[in-house]
PDB file of C-alpha atoms in Angstrom:
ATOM      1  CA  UNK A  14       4.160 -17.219   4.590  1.00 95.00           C
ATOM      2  CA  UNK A  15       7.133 -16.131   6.751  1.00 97.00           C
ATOM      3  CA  UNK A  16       6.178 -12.308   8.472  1.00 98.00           C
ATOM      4  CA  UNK A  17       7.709 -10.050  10.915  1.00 98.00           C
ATOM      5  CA  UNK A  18       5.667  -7.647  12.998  1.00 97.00           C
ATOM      6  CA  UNK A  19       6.812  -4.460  14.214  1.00 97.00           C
ATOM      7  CA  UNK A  20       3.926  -3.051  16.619  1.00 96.00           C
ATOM      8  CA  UNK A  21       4.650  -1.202  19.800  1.00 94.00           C
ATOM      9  CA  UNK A  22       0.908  -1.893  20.922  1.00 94.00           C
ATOM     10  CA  UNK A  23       1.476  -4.977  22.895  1.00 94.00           C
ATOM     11  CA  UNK A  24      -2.179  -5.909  22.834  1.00 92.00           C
ATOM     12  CA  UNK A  25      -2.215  -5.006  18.870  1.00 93.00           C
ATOM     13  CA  UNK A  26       1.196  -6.911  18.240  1.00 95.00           C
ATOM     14  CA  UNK A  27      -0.728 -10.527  19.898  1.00 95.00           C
ATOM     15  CA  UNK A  28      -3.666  -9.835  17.753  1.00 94.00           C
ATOM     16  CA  UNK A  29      -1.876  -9.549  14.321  1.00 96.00           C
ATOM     17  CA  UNK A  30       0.235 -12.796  15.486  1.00 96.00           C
ATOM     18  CA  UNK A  31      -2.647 -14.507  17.260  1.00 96.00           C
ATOM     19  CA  UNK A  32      -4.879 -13.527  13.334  1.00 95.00           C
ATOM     20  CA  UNK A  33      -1.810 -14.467  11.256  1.00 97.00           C
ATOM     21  CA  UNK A  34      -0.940 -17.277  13.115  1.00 97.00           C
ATOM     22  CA  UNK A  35      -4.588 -18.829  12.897  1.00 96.00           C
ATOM     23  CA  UNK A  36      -4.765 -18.285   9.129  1.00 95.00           C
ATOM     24  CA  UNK A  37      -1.703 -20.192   8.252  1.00 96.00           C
ATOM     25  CA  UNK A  38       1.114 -18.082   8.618  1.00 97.00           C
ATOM     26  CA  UNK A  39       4.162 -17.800  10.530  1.00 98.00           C
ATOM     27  CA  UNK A  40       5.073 -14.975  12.564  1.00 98.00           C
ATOM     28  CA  UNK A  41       9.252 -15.738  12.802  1.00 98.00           C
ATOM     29  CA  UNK A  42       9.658 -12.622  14.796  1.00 97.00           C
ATOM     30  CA  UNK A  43       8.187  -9.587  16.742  1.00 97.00           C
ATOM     31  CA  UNK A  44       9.523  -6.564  17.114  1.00 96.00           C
ATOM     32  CA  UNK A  45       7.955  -3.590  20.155  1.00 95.00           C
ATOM     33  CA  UNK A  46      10.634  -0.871  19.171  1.00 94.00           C
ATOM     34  CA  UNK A  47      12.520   1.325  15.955  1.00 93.00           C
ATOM     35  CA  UNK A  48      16.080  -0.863  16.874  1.00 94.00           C
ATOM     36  CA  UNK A  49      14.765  -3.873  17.233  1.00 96.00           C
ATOM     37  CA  UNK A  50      13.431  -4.170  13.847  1.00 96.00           C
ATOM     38  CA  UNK A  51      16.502  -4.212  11.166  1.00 95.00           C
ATOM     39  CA  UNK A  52      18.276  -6.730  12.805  1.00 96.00           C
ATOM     40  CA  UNK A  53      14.789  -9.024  12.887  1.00 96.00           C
ATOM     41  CA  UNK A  54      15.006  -8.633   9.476  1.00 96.00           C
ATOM     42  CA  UNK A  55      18.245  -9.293   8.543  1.00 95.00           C
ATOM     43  CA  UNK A  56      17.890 -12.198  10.731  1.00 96.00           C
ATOM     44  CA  UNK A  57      14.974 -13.745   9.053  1.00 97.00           C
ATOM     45  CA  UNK A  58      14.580 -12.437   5.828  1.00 96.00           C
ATOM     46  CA  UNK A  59      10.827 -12.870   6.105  1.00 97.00           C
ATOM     47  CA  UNK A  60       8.252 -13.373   3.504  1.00 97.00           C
ATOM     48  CA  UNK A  61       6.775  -9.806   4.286  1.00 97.00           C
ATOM     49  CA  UNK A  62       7.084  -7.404   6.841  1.00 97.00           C
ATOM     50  CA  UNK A  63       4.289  -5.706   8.887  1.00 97.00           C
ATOM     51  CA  UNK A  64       5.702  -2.130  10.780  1.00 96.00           C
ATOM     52  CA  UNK A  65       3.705   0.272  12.492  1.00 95.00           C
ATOM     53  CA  UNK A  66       4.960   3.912  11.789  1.00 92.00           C
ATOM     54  CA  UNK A  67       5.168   5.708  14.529  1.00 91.00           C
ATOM     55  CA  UNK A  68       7.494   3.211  16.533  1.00 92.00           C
ATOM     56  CA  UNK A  69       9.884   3.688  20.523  1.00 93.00           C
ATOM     57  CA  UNK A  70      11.850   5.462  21.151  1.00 92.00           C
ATOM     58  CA  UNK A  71      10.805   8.853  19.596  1.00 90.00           C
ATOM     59  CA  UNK A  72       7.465   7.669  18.233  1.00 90.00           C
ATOM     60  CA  UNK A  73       7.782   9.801  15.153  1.00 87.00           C
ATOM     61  CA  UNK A  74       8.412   7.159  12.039  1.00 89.00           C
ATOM     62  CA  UNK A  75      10.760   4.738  12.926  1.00 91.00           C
ATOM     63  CA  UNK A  76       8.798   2.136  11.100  1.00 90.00           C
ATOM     64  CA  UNK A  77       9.360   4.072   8.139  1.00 88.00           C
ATOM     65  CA  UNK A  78      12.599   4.587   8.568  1.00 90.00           C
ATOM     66  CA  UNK A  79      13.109   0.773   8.910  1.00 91.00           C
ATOM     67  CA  UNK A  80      11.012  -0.572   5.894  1.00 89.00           C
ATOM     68  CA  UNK A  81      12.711   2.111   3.834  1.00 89.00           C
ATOM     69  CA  UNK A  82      15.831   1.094   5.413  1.00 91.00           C
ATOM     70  CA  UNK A  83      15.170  -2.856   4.737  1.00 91.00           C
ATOM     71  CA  UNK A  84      13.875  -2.358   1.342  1.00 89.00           C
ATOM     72  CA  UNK A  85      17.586  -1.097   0.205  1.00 89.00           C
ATOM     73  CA  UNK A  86      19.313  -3.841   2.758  1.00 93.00           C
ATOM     74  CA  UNK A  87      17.133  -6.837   1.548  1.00 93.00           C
ATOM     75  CA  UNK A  88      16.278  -5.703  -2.573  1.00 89.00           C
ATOM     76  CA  UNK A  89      12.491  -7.362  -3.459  1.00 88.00           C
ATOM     77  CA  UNK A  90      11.300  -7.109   0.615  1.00 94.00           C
ATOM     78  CA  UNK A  91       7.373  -7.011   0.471  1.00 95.00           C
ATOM     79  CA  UNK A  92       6.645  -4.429   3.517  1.00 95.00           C
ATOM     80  CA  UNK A  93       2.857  -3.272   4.857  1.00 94.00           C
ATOM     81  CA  UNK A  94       3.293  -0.118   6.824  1.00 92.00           C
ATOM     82  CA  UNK A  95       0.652   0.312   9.520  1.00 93.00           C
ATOM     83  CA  UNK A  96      -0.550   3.820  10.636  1.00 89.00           C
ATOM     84  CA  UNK A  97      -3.263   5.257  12.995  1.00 87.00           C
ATOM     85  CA  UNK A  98      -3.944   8.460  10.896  1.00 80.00           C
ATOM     86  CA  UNK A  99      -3.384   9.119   7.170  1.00 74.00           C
ATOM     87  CA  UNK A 100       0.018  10.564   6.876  1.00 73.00           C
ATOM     88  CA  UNK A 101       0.282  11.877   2.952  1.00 67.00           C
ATOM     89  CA  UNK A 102       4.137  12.687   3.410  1.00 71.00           C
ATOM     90  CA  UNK A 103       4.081   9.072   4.706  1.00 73.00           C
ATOM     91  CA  UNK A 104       3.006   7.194   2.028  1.00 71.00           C
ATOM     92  CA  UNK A 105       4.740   9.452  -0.941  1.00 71.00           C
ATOM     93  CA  UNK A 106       7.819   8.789   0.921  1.00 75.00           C
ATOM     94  CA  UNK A 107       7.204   4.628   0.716  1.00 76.00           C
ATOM     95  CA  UNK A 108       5.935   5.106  -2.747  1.00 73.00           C
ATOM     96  CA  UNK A 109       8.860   6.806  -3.672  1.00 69.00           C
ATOM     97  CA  UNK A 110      10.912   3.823  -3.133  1.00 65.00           C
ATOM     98  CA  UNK A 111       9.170   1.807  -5.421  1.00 64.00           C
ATOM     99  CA  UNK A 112       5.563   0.371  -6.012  1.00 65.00           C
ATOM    100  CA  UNK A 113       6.315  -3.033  -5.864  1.00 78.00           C
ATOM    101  CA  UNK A 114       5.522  -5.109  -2.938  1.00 89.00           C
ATOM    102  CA  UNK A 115       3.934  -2.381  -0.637  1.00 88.00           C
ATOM    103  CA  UNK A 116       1.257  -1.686   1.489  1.00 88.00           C
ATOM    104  CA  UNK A 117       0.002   1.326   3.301  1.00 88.00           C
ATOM    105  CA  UNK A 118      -2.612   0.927   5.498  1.00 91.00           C
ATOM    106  CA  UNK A 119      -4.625   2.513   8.396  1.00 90.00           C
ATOM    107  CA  UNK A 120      -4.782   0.506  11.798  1.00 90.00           C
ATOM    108  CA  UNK A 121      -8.371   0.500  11.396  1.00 87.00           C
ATOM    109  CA  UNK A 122      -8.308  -2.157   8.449  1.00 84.00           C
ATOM    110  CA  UNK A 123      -6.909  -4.541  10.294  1.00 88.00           C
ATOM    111  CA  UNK A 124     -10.172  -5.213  12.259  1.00 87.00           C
ATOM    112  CA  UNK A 125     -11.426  -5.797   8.901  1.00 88.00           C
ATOM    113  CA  UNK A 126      -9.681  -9.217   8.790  1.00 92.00           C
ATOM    114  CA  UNK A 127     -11.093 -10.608   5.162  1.00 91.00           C
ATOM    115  CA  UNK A 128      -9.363  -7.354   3.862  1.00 88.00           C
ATOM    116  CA  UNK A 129      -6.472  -7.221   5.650  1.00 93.00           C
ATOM    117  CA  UNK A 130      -4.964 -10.575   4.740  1.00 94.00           C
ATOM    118  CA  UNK A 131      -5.883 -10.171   1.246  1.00 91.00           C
ATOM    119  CA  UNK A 132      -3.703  -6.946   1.602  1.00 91.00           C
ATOM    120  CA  UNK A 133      -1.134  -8.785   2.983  1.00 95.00           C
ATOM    121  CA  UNK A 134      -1.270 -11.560   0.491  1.00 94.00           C
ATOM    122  CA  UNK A 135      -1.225  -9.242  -2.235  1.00 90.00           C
ATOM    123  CA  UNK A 136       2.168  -7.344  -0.886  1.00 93.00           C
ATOM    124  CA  UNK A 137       3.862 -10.476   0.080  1.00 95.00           C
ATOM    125  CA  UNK A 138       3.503 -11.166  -3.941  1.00 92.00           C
ATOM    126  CA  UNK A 139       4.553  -8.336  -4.865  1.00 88.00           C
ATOM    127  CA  UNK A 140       1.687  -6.475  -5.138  1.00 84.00           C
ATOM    128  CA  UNK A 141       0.343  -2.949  -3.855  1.00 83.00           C
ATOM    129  CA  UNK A 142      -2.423  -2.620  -0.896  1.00 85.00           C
ATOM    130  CA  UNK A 143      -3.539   1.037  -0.307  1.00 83.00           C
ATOM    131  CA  UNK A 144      -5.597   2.094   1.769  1.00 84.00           C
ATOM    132  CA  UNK A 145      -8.589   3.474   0.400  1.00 81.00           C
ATOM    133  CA  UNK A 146      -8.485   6.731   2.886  1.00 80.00           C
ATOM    134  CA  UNK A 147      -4.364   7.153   1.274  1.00 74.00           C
ATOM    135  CA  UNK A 148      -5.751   6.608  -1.624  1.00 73.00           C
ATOM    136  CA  UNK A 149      -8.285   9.473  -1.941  1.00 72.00           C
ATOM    137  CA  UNK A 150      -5.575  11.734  -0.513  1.00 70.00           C
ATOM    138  CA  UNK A 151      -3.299  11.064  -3.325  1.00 65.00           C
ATOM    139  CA  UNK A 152      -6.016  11.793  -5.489  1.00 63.00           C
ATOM    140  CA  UNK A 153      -7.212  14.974  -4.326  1.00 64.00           C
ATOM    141  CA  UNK A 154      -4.262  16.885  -3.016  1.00 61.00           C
ATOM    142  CA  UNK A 155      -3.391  18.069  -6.552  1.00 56.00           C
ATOM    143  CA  UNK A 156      -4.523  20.848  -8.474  1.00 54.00           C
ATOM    144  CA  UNK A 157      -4.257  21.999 -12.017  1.00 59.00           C
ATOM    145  CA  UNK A 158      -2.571  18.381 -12.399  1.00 64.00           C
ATOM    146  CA  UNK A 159      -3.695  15.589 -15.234  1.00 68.00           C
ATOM    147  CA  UNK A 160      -5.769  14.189 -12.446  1.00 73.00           C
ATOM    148  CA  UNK A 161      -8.413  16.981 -13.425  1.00 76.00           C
ATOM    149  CA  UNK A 162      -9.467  15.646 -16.690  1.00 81.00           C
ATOM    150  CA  UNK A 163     -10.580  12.795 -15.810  1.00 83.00           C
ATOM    151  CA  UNK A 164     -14.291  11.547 -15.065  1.00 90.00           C
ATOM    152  CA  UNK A 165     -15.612  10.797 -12.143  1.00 89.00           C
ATOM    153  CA  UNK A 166     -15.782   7.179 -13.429  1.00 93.00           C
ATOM    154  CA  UNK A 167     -12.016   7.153 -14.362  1.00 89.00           C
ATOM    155  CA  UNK A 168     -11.081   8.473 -10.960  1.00 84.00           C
ATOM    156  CA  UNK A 169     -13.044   6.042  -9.865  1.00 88.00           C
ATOM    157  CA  UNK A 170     -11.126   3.110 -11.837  1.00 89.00           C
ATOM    158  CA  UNK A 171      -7.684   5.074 -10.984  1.00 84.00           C
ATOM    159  CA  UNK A 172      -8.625   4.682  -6.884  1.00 83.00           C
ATOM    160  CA  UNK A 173      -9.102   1.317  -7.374  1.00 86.00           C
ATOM    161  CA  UNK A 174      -6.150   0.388  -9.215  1.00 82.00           C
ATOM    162  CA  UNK A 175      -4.148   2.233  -7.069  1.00 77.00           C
ATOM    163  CA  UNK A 176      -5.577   0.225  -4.066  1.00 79.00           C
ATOM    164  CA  UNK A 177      -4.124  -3.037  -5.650  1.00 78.00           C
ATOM    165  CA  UNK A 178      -7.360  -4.402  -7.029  1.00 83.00           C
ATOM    166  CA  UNK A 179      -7.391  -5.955 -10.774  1.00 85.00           C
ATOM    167  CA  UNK A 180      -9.774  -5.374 -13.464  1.00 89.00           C
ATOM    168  CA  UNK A 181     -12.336  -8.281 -12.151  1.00 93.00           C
ATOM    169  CA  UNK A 182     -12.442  -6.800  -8.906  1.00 91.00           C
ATOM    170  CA  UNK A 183     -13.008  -3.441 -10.321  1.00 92.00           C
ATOM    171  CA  UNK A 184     -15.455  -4.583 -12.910  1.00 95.00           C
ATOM    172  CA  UNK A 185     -17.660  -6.249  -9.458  1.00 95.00           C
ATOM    173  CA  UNK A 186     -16.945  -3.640  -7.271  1.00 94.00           C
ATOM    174  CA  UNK A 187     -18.137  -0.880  -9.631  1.00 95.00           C
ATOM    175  CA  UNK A 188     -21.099  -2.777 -10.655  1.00 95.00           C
ATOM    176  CA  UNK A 189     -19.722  -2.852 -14.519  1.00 95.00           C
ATOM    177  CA  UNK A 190     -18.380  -4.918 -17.188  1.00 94.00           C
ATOM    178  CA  UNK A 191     -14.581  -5.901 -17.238  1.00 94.00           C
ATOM    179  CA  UNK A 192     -14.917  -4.604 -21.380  1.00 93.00           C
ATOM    180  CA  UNK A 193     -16.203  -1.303 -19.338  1.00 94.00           C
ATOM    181  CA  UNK A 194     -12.995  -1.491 -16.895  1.00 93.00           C
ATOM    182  CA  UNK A 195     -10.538  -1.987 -19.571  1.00 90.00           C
ATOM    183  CA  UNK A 196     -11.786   1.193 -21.711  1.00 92.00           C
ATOM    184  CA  UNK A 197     -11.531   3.403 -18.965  1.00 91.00           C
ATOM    185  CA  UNK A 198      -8.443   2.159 -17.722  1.00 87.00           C
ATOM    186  CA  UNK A 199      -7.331   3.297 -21.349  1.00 86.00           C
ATOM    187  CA  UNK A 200      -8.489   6.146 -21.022  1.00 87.00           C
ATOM    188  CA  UNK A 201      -6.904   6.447 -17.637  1.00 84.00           C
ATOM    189  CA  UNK A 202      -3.352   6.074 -19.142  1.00 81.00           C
ATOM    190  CA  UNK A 203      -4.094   8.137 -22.520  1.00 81.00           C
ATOM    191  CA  UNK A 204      -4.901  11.056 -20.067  1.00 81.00           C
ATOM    192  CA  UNK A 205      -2.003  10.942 -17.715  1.00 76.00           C
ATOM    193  CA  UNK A 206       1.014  10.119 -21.121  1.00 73.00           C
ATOM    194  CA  UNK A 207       1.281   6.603 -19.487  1.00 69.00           C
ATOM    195  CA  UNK A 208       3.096   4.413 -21.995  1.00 62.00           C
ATOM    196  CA  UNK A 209       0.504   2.109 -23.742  1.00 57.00           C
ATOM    197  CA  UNK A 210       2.750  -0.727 -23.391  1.00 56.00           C
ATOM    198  CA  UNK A 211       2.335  -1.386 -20.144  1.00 47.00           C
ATOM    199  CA  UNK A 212      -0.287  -4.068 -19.489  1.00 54.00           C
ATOM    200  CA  UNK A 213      -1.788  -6.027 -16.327  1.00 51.00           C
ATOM    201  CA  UNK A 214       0.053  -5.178 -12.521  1.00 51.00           C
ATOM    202  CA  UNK A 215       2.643  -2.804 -14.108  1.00 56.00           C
ATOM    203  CA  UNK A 216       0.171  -0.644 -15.213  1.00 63.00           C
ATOM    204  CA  UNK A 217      -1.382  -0.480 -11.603  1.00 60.00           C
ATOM    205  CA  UNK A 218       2.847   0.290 -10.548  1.00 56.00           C
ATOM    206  CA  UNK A 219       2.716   2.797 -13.150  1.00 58.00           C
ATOM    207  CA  UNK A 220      -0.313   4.532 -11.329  1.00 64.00           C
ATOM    208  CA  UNK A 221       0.982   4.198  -8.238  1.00 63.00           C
ATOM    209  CA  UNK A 222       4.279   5.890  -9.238  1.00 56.00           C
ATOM    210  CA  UNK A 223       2.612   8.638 -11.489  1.00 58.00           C
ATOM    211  CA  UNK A 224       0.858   9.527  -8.314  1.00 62.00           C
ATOM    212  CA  UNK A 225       4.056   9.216  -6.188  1.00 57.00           C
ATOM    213  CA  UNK A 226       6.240  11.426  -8.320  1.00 51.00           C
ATOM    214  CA  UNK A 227       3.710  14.057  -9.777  1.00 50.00           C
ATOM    215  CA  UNK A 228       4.482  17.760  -8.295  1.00 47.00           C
ATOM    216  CA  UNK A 229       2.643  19.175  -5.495  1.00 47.00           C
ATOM    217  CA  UNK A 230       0.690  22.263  -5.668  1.00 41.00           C
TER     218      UNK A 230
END
C-alpha cells in the first residue's frame, strides 16, 4: 500500500513511517506543512493519505483543508485525518464530503498499533475508521433527534457500525450472536427511515451520513 503522511511532529511523522514502513507499506512521501501536502498528492496519487489537522503555517486545519481539497482533486482518495483532541465540527465537515474511504482518528490510537493499521487498511479500501471518542460525540450531541428512540443496545450496534466494524466484529465485540446483530441493525434503520435496501458496507455509509447530515440542536 502506497501512503502519504502529513505530520508536522517530526518525531510523530518517523514513527508512522518507521510503523508503516515495518508492516509492509510504502511511505512515497512526507509532508511537515499545509503547502506541502497537495502537490505530494498530486504527485503520487497514493494508496491513502494520512494528515494531521492542525498543520504550519497557521496550525488551525490545514490538514483538513487539504484532504477535503484532495478528495475533489483526486475523486475515490482514501484519507485518515489525525487529530489531538476531538473536534465535532471536524469530523461533520469530512463526513460531509462523503463516507467512503475515511478515517477520523485521535493521535492517541496510533500508539495502539493493531488498531491503527486495521483503520488504515479499512480506509485505504474504502472503508470508514472512526474513532470511538468521534463517535460517541456524534451520538450524543443531538437532542429530540431519531437517535432518542433507540435502545441502549441499538446505540450500541449504531457506534459500532459507525466506527467501520462489520456485523462479526460487532456480534464478538458485544458478546452476541451475528442473528442478534442483524435484528438490531434492522431495527437501527427502521428507526432512523433508512431505506431497507441497503445491505452490508452501504448501510454502515448510510449511518455515517445520517449522522453527518442530521440537524443540530
Amino acid at each position: 500500500m502506497r501512503v502519504v503522511i502529513a505530520e508536522d511532529n517530526a518525531l510523530l511523522r518517523e514513527g508512522l513511517v518507521l510503523l508503516l514502513t515495518s508492516s509492509g507499506h510504502d511511505v512515497v512521501a512526507v509532508a511537515g506543512s499545509g503547502p506541502e501536502i497537495m502537490p505530494a498528492l498530486l504527485e503520487h496519487r497514493p494508496d491513502v493519505a494520512v494528515l494531521d489537522v492542525r498543520m504550519p503555517p497557521g496550525f488551525r486545519d490545514e490538514g483538513l483543508r487539504a484532504a477535503l481539497e484532495a478528495r475533489e482533486r483526486i475523486p475515490g482518495l482514501p484519507v485518515l485525518v489525525l487529530s489531538q483532541y476531538v473536534e465535532e465540527s471536524y469530523a461533520s465537515e469530512l463526513l460531509g464530503g462523503g463516507t467512503s474511504g475515511i478515517g477520523y482518528l485521535l493521535k492517541d490510537r496510533v500508539g495502539r498499533v493493531d488498531e491503527f493499521l486495521d483503520a488504515l487498511e479499512r480506509v485505504a479500501a474504502g472503508g470508514t475508521a472512526l474513532d470511538p471518542e468521534v463517535v460517541t460525540e456524534l451520538l450524543t450531541r443531538r437532542k429530540d433527534s431519531p437517535l432518542d428512540s433507540l435502545t441502549r443496545r441499538e446505540r450500541e450496534v449504531l457506534g459500532l457500525m459507525a466506527e467501520g466494524h462489520d456485523n462479526a466484529t460487532i456480534a464478538r465485540t458485544l458478546v452476541v450472536t451475528e442473528r442478534a446483530v442483524h435484528k438490531h441493525i434492522g431495527n437501527v434503520f427502521l428507526k432512523l427511515n433508512l431505506p431497507p435496501r441497503d445491505s452490508g458496507h452501504r448501510r454502515v455509509l448510510a449511518v455515517l451520513a445520517y449522522l453527518a447530515h442530521a440537524p443540530q440542536a
